[in-house]
Short mmCIF file of C-alpha atoms in Angstrom, two decimals:
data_model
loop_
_atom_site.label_atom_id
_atom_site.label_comp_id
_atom_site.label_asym_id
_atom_site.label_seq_id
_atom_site.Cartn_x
_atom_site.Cartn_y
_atom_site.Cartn_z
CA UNK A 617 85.87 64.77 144.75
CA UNK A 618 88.39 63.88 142.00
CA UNK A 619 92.37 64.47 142.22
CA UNK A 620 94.47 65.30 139.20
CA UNK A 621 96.98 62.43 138.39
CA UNK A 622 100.36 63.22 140.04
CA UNK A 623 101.87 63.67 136.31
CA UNK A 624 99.31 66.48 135.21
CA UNK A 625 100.19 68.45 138.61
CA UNK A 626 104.02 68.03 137.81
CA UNK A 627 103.20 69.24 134.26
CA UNK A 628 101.04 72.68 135.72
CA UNK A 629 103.55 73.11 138.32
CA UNK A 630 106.51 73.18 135.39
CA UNK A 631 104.55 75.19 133.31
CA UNK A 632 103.76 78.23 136.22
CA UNK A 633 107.63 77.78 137.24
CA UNK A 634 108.42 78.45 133.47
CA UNK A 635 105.98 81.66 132.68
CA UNK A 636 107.27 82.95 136.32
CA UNK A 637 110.89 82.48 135.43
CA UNK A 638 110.44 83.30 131.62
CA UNK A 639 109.90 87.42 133.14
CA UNK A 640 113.48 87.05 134.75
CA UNK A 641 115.53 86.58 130.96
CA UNK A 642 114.43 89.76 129.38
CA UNK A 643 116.73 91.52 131.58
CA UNK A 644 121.04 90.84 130.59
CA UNK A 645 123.87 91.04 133.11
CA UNK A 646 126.41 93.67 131.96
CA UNK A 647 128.08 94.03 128.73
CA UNK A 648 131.84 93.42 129.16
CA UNK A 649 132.44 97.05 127.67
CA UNK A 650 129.96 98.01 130.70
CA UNK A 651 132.18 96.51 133.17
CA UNK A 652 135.51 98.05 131.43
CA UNK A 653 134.21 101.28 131.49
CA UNK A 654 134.75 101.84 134.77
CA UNK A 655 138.50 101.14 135.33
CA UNK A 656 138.95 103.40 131.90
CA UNK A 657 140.59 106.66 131.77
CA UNK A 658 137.98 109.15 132.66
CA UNK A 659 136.50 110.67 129.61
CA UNK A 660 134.96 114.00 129.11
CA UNK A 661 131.10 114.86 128.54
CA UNK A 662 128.56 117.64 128.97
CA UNK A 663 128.08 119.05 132.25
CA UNK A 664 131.66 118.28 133.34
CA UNK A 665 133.80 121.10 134.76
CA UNK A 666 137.13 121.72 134.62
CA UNK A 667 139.52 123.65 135.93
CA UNK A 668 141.90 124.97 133.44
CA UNK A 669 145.53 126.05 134.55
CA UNK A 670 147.90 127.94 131.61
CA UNK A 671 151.35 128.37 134.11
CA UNK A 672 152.13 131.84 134.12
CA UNK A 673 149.07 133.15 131.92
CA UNK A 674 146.49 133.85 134.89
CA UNK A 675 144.27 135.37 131.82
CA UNK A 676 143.54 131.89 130.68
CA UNK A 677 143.86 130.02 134.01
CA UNK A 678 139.42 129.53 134.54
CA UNK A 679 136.77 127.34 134.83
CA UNK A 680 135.45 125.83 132.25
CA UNK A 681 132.00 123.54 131.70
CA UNK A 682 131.31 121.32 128.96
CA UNK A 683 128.99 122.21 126.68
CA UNK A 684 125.91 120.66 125.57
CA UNK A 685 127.45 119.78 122.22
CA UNK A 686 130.25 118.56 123.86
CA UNK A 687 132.99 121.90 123.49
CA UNK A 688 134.71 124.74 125.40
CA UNK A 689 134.74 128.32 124.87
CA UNK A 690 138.54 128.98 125.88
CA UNK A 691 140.10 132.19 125.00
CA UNK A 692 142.09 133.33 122.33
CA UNK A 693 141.28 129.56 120.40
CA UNK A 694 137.91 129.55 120.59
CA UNK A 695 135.48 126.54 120.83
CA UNK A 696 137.49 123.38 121.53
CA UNK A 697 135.76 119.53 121.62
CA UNK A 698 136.05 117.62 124.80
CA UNK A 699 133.35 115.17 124.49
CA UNK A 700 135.36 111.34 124.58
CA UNK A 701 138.47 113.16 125.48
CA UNK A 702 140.46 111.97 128.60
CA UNK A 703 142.28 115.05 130.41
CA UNK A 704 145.71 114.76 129.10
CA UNK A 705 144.04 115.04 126.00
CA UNK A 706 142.44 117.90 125.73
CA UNK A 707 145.23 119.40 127.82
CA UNK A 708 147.56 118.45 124.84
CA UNK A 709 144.97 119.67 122.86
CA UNK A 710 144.95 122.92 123.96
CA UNK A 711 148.45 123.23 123.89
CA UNK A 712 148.75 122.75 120.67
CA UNK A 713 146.28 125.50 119.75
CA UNK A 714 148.11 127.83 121.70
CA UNK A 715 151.16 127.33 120.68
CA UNK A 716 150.24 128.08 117.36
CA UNK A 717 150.33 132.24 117.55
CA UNK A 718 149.97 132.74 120.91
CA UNK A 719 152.46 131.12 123.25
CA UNK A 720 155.80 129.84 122.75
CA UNK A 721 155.54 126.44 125.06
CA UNK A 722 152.14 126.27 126.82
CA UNK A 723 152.03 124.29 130.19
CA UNK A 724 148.21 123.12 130.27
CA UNK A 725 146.95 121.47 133.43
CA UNK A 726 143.42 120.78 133.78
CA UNK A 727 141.34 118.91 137.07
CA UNK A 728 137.80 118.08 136.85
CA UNK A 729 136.02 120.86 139.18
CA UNK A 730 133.17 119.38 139.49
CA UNK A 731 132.24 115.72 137.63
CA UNK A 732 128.55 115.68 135.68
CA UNK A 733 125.58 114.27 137.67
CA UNK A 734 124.02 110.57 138.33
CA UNK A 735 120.61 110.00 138.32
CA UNK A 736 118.82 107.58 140.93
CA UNK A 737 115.55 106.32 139.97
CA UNK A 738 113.30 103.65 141.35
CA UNK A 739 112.14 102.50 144.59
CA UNK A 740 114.48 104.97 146.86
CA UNK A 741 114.01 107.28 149.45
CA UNK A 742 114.52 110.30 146.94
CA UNK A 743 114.82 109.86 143.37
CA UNK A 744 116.22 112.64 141.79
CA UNK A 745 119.78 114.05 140.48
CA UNK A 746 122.96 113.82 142.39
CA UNK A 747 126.57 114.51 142.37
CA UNK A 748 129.67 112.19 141.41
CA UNK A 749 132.11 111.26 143.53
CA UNK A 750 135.06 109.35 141.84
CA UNK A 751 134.77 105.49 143.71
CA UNK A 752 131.28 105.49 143.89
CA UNK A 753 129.52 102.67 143.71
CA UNK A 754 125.66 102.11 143.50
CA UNK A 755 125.46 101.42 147.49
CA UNK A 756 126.57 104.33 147.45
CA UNK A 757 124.46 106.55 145.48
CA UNK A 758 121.47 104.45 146.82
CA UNK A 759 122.73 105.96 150.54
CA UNK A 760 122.66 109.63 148.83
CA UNK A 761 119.24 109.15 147.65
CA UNK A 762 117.88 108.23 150.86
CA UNK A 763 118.16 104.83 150.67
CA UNK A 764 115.88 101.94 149.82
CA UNK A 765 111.99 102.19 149.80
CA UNK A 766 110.54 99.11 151.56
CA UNK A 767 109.57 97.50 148.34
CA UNK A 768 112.95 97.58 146.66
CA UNK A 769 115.36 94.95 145.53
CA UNK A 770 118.51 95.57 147.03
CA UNK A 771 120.72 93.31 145.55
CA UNK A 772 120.67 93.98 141.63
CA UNK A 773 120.15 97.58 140.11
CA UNK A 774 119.97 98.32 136.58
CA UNK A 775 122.62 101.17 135.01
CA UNK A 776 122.29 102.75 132.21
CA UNK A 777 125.70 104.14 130.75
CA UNK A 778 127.11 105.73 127.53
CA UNK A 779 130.25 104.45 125.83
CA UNK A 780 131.71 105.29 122.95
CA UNK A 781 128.57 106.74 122.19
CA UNK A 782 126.46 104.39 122.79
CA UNK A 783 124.03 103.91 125.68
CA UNK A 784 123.99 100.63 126.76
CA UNK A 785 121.78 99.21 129.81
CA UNK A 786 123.20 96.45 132.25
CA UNK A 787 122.07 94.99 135.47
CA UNK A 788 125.28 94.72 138.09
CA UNK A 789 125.32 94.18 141.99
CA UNK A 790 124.91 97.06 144.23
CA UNK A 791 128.30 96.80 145.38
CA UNK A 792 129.71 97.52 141.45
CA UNK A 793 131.10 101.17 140.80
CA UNK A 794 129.56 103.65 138.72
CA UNK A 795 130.94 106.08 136.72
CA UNK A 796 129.20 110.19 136.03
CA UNK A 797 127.01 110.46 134.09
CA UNK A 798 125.05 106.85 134.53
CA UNK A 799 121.58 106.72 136.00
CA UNK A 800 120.46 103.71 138.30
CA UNK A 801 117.22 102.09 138.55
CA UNK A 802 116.06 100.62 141.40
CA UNK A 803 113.66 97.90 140.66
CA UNK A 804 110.70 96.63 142.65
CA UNK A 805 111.31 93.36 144.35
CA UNK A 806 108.71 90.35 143.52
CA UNK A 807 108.22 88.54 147.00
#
């Protein structure tokens, strides 16, 4: 029986280090816009509602939702964008547009009623849709999706997350915040 020169083992062994190894590059930490996102200004996007107060004009004062297309329907001014908008804002926003015919000085304060959804997917308990909290991070959603399946890796996640219009996909630690909207994947682990 015939052994393989120590040098030809060291060379094999390299080489199945290198094609293992070479699988764990194609995915990227986190943009720094990623990361920056999340200590941002909130901004506005479909399936957000808000709660809309006009002082002293309980006609107006309502809940509104976001749009697909990114508007409101509010009365008397009709369809007004909110998609990329922080609060203050559109509440300016709306001001404005009131003022102009239909009341003298408008005091707009809006609140988000109710923040647009996070998706969980991946090796959890219960992948599915779920609601925002403001502070979450992905521990967190993990917990509300019924936490990790047996095969998971629990230390890195990948998050997919729009900014400035552009969807961007970055890998953080599951102790890193998310923001609505983003959807989390929980990966398999290899060992």
């Amino acid at each position: 029986m015939s052994v393989a020169p120590p040098k030809i083992v060291l060379a094999l062994s390299l080489a199945a280090m290198t094609a293992a190894l070479g699988g764990c590059t194609t995915y990227k930490p986190a943009p720094k816009a990623f990361n920056e996102a999340t200590i941002q200004p909130y901004t506005l996007d479909s399936g957000d509602r808000l709660r809309i107060t006009v002082f002293d004009q309980q006609s107006l004062t309502n809940t509104y939702t976001v749009d697909q297309a990114g508007y409101i329907a509010f009365p008397l001014i009709g369809q007004v964008p909110a998609r990329g908008r922080t609060l203050q804002q559109l509440s300016g926003q709306i001001a404005q547009k009131l003022q102009q015919g239909y009341l003298r000085d408008p005091d707009v304060t809006i609140d988000v009623d109710r923040y647009r959804s996070i998706f969980i997917m991946g090796e959890v308990g219960q992948p599915g849709q779920y609601a925002y909290v403001p502070g979450m991070t992905v521990q967190n959603a993990i917990a509300v999706a019924g936490g990790f399946s047996s095969r998971a890796n629990q230390s890195m996640v990948d998050v997919t997350r729009k900014i400035n219009g552009q969807v961007l996909t970055g890998r953080i630690n599951i102790s890193g915040p998310i923001i609505a909207g983003d959807t989390i994947y929980v990966r398999e682990r290899l060992f």
